[in-house]
Backbone as numpy.savetxt, mean C-alpha at the origin, in Angstrom:
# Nx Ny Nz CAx CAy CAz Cx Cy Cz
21.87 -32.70 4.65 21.83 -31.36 4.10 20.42 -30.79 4.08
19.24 -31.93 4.06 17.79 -31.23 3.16 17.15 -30.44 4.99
17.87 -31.24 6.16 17.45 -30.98 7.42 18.05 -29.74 7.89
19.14 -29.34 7.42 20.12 -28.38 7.95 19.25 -27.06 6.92
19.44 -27.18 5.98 17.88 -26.49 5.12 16.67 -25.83 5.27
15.79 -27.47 6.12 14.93 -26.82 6.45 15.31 -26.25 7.94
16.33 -26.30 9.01 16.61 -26.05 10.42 17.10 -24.16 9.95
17.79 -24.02 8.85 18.13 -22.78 8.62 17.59 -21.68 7.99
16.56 -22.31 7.20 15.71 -21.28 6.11 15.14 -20.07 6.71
15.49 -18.95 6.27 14.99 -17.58 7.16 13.52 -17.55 6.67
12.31 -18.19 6.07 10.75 -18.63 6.17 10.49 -19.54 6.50
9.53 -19.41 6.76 8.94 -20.38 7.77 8.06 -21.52 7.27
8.93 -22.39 7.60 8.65 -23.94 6.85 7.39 -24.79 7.65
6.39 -25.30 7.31 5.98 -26.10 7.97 5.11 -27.41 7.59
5.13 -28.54 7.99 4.15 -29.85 7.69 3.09 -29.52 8.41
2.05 -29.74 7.80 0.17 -30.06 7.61 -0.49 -31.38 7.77
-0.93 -31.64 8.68 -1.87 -33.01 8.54 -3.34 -32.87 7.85
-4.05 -33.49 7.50 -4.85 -33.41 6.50 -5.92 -32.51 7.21
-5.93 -31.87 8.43 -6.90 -30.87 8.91 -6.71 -29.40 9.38
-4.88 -29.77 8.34 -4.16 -28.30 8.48 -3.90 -28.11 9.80
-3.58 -28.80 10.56 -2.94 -28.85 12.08 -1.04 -29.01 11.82
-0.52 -28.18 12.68 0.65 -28.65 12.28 1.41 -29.84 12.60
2.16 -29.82 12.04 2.86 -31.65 12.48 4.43 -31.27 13.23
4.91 -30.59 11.78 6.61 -30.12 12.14 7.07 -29.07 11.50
7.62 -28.15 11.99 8.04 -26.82 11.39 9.58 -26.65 12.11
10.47 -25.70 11.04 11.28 -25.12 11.24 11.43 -23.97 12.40
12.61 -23.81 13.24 12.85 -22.97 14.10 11.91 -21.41 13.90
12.29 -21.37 12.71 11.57 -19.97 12.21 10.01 -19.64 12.56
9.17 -20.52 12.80 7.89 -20.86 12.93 7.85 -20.81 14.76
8.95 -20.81 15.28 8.55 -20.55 16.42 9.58 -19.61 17.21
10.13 -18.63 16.16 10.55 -17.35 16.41 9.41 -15.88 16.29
8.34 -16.69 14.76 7.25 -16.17 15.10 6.39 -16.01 15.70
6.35 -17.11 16.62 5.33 -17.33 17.75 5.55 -16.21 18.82
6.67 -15.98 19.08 7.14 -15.83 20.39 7.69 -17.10 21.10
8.53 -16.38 22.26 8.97 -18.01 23.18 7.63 -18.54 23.99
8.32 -19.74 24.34 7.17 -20.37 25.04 6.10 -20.93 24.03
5.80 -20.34 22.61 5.16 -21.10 22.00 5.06 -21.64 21.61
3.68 -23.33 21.53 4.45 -24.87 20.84 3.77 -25.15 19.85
3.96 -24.44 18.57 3.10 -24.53 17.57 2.72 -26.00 16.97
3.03 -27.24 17.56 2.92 -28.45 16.94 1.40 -28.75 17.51
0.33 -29.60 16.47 -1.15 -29.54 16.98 -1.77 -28.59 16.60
-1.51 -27.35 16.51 -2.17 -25.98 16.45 -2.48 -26.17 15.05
-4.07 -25.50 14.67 -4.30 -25.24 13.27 -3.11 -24.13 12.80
-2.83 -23.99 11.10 -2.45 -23.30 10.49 -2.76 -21.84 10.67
-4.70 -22.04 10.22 -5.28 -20.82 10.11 -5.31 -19.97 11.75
-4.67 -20.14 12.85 -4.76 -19.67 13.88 -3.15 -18.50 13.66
-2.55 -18.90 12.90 -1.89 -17.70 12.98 -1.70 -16.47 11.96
-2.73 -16.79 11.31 -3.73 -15.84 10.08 -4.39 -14.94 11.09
-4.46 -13.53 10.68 -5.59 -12.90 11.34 -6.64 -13.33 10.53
-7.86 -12.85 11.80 -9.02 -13.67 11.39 -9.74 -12.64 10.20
-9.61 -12.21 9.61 -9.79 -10.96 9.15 -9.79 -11.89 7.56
-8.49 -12.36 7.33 -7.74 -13.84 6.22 -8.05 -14.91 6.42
-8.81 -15.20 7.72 -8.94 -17.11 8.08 -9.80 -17.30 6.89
-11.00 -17.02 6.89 -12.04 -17.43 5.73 -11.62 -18.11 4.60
-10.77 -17.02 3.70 -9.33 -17.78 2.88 -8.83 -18.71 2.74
-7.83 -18.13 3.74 -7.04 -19.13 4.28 -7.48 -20.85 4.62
-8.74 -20.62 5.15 -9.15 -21.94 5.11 -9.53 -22.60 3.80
-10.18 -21.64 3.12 -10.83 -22.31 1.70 -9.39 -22.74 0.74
-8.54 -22.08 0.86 -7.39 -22.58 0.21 -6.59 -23.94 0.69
-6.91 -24.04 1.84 -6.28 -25.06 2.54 -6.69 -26.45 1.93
-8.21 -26.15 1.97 -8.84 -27.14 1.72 -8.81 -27.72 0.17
-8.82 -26.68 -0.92 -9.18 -26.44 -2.25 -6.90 -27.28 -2.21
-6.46 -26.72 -1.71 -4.88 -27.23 -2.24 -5.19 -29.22 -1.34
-5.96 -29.42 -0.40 -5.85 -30.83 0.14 -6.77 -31.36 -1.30
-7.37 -30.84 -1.68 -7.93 -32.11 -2.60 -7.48 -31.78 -4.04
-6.66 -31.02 -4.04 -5.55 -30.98 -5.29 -6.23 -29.83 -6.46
-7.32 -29.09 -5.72 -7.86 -28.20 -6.69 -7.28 -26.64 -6.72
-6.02 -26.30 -5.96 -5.51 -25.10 -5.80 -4.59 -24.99 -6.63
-4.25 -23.78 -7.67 -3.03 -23.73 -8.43 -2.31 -22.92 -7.35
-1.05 -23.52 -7.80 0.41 -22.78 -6.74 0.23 -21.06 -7.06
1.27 -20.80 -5.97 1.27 -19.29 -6.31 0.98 -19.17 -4.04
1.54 -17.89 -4.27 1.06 -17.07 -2.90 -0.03 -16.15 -2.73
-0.61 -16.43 -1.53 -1.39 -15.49 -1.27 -1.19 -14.49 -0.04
-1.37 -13.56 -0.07 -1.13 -12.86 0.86 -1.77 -12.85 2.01
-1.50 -12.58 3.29 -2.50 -12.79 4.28 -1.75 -11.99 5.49
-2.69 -11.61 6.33 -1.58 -10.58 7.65 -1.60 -11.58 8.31
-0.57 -11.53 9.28 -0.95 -12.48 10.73 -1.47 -11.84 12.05
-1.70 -13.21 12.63 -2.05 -12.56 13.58 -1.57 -12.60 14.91
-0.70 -11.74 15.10 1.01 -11.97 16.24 0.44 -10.22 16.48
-0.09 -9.69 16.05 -0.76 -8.29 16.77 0.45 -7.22 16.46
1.29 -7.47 15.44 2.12 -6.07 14.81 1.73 -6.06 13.90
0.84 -6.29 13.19 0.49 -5.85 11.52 1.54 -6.43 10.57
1.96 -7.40 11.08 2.70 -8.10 9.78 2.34 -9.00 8.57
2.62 -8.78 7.65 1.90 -9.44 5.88 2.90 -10.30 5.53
2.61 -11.32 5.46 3.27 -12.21 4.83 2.79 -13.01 3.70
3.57 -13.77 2.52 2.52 -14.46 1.34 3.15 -16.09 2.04
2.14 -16.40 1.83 1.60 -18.24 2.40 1.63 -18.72 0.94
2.41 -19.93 1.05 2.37 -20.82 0.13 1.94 -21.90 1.03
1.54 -22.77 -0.25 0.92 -24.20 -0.06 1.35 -24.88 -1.48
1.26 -26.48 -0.27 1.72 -27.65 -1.70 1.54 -28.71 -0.74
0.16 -29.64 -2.04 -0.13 -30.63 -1.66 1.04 -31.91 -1.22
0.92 -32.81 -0.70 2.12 -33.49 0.00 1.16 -34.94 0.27
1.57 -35.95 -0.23 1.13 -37.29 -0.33 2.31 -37.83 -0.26
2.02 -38.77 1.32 3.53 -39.55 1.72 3.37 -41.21 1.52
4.61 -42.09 1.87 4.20 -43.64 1.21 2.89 -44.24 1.49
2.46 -43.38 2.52 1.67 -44.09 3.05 -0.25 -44.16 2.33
0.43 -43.22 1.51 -0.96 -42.14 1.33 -1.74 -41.84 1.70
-1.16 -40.83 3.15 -1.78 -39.87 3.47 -1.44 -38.63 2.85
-2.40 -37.91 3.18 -2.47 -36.56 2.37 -2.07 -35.35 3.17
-1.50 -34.34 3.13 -1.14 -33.22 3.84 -0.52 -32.02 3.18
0.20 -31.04 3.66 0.45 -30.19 3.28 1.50 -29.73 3.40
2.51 -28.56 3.13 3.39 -27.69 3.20 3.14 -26.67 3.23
3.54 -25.83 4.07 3.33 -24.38 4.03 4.25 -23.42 4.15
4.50 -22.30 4.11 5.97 -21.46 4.25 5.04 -20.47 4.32
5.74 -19.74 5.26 5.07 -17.76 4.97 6.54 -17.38 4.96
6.52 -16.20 3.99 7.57 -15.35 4.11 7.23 -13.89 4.16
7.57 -13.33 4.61 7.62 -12.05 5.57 7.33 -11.27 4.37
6.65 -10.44 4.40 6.41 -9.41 2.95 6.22 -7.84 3.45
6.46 -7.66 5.11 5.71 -6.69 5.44 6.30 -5.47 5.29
7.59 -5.61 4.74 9.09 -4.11 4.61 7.81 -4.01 3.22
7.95 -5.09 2.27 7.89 -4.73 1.18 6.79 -4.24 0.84
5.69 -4.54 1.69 4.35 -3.58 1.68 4.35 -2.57 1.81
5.51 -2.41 3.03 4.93 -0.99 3.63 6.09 -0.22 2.19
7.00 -0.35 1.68 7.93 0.01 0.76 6.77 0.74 -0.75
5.50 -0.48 -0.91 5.06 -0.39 -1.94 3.68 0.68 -1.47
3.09 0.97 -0.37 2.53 1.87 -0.30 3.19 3.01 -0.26
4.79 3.34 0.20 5.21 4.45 0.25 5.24 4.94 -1.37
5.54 3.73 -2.42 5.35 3.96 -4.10 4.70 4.94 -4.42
3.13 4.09 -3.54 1.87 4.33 -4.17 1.53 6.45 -3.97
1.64 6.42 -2.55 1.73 7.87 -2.18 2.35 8.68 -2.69
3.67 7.84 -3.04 4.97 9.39 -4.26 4.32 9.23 -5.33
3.43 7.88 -5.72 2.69 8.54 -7.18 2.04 9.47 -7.24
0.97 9.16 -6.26 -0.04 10.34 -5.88 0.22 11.83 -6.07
1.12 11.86 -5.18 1.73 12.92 -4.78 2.03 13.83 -5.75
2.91 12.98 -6.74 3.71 13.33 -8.16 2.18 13.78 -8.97
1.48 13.00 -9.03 -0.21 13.10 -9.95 -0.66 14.51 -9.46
-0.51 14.76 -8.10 -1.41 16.28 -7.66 -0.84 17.24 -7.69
0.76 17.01 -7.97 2.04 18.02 -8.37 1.37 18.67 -9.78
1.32 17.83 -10.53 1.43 17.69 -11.98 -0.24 18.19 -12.01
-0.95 18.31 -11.37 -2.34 18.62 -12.29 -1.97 19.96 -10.99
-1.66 19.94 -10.00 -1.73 21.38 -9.80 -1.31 22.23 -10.47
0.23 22.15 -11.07 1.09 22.78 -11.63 0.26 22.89 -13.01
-0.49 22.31 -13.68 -1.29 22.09 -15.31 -2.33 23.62 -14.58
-2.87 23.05 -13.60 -4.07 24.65 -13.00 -3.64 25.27 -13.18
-2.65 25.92 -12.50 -1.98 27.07 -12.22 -1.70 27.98 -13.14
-0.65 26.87 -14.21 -0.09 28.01 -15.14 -1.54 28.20 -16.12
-2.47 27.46 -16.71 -3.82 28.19 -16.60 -4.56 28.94 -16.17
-4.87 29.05 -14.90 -5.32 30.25 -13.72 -4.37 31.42 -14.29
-2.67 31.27 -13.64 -1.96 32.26 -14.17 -2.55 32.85 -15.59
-2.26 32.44 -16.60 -3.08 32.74 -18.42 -4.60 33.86 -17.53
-5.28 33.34 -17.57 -6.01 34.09 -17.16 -6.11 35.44 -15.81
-5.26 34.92 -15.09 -5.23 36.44 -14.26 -4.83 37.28 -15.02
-3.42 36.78 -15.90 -2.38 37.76 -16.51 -3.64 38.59 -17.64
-4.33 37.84 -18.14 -5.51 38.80 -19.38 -5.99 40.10 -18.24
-6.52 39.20 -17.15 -7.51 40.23 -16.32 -6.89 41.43 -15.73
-5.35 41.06 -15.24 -4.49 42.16 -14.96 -4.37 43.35 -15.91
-4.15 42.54 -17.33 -3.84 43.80 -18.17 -4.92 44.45 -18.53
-6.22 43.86 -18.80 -7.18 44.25 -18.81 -7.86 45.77 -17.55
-7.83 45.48 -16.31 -7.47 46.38 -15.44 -6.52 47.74 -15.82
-5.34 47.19 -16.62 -4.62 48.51 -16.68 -5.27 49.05 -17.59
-5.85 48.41 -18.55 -6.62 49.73 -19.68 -7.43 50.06 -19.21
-8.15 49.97 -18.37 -9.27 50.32 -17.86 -9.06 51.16 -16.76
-7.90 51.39 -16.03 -7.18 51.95 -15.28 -6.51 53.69 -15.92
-6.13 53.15 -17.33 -5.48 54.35 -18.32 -7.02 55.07 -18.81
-8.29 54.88 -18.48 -9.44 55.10 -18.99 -10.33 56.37 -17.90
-9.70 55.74 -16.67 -10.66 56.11 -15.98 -9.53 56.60 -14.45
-9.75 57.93 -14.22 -8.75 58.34 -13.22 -8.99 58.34 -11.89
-8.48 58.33 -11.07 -8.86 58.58 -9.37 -10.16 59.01 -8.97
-10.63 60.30 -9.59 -11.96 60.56 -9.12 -13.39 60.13 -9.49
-12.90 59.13 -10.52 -14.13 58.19 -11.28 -14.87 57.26 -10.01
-15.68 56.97 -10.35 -17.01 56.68 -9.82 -16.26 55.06 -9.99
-15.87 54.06 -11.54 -15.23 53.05 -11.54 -13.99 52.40 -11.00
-13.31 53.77 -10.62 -11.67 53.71 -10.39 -11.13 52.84 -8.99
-12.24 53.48 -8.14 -11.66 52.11 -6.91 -12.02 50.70 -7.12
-13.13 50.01 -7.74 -13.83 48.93 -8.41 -12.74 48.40 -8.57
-12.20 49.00 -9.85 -11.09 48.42 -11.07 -9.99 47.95 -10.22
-9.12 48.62 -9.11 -8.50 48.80 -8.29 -8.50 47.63 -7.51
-9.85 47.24 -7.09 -10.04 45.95 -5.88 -9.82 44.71 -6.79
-10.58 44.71 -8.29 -10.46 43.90 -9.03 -9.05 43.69 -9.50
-8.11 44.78 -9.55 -6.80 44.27 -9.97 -5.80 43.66 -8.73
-6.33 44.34 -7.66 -5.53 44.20 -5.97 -5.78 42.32 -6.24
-7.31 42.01 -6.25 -7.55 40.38 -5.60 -6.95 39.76 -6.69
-6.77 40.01 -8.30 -6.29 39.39 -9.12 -4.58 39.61 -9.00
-4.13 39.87 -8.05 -2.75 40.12 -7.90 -2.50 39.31 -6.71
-3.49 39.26 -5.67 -3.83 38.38 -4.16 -3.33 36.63 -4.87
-4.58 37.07 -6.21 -4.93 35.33 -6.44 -3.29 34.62 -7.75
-2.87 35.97 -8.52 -1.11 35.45 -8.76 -0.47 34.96 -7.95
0.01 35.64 -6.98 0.35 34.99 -5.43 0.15 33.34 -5.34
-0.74 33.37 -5.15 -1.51 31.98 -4.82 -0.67 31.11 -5.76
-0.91 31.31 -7.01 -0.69 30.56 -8.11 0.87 30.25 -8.23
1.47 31.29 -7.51 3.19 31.06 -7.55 3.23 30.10 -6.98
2.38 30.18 -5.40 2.85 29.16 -4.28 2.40 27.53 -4.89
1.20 27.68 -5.67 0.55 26.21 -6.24 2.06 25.41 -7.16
2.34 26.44 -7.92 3.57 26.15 -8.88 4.69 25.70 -8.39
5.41 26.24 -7.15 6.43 26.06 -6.19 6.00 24.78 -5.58
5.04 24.44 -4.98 4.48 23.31 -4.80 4.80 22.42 -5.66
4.27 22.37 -7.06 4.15 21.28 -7.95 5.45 21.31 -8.98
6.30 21.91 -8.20 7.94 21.49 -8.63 8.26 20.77 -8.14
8.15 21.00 -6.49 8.40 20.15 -5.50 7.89 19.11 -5.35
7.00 18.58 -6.03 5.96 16.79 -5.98 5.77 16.97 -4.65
């Protein structure tokens, strides 16, 4: 059963010799490869982008002499699609006592790309919400300056010297309401 297990597990299972070379891995480990590839011999950290090897190695090492607490770390690979996967490790001492490792990556990369799409509708929602906070502020204040204009408008008639002034000043403060609808319509919409 524990072989059919590891032959079926949709992550990718694999044994470590004490220089993090692989020994034996599950089918899955060489679905990631591509065909043709014979991941047995090959370091671990070679299918880390190198970007994570640094890591990746220091953990390797820090879990062989028993100083790593469990847990995943994340790391991309490096198979050249931008895929993220979290790498586990676990120290492994056999009758013989030798020392080695376990490793599994499991695929994390939907769920990345899932959790940046999060991150952006927060955003998004955040610049909704402080636009929409401007606006109906801005609005408050055009609406004073508008009415303000009309008394000043009921003051002073067509042939005044002030009257076209007042006029441009009420036209752009009517330009810049506008505006403020569209900011608002916006920040309904997130």
């Amino acid at each position: 059963r524990y072989q059919q297990l590891f032959e079926n597990a949709p992550v990718v299972i694999a044994s470590l010799d004490e220089q993090g070379r692989i020994l034996d891995c599950n089918p899955a480990l060489r679905q990631l490869l591509g065909p043709g590839q014979d991941p047995i011999g090959r370091p671990l950290v070679e299918l880390i982008d190198p970007r994570d090897r640094k890591e990746a190695e220091a953990r390797i090492r820090a879990t062989l002499a028993g100083r790593a607490a469990g847990g995943a770390r994340e790391v991309r690979l490096a198979d050249g699609r931008n895929r993220i996967a979290s790498l586990y490790l676990s120290r492994q001492v056999d009758a013989s006592g030798a020392t080695g490792l376990m490793a599994s990556f499991v695929d994390t990369t939907e769920q990345k790309s899932l959790e940046l799409q999060f991150a952006q509708s927060q955003k998004m929602q955040a610049v909704g919400q402080l636009a929409g906070g401007i606006a109906h502020d801005f609005n408050n204040l055009l609406t004073a300056m508008i009415g303000f204009c009309d008394l000043l408008l009921l003051r002073h008639r067509p042939g005044d010297q002030s009257f076209a002034d007042i006029m441009q000043i009420k036209q752009n403060a009517n330009r810049a309401a506008n505006l403020v609808r569209q900011l608002l319509a916006f920040s309904r919409q997130q």
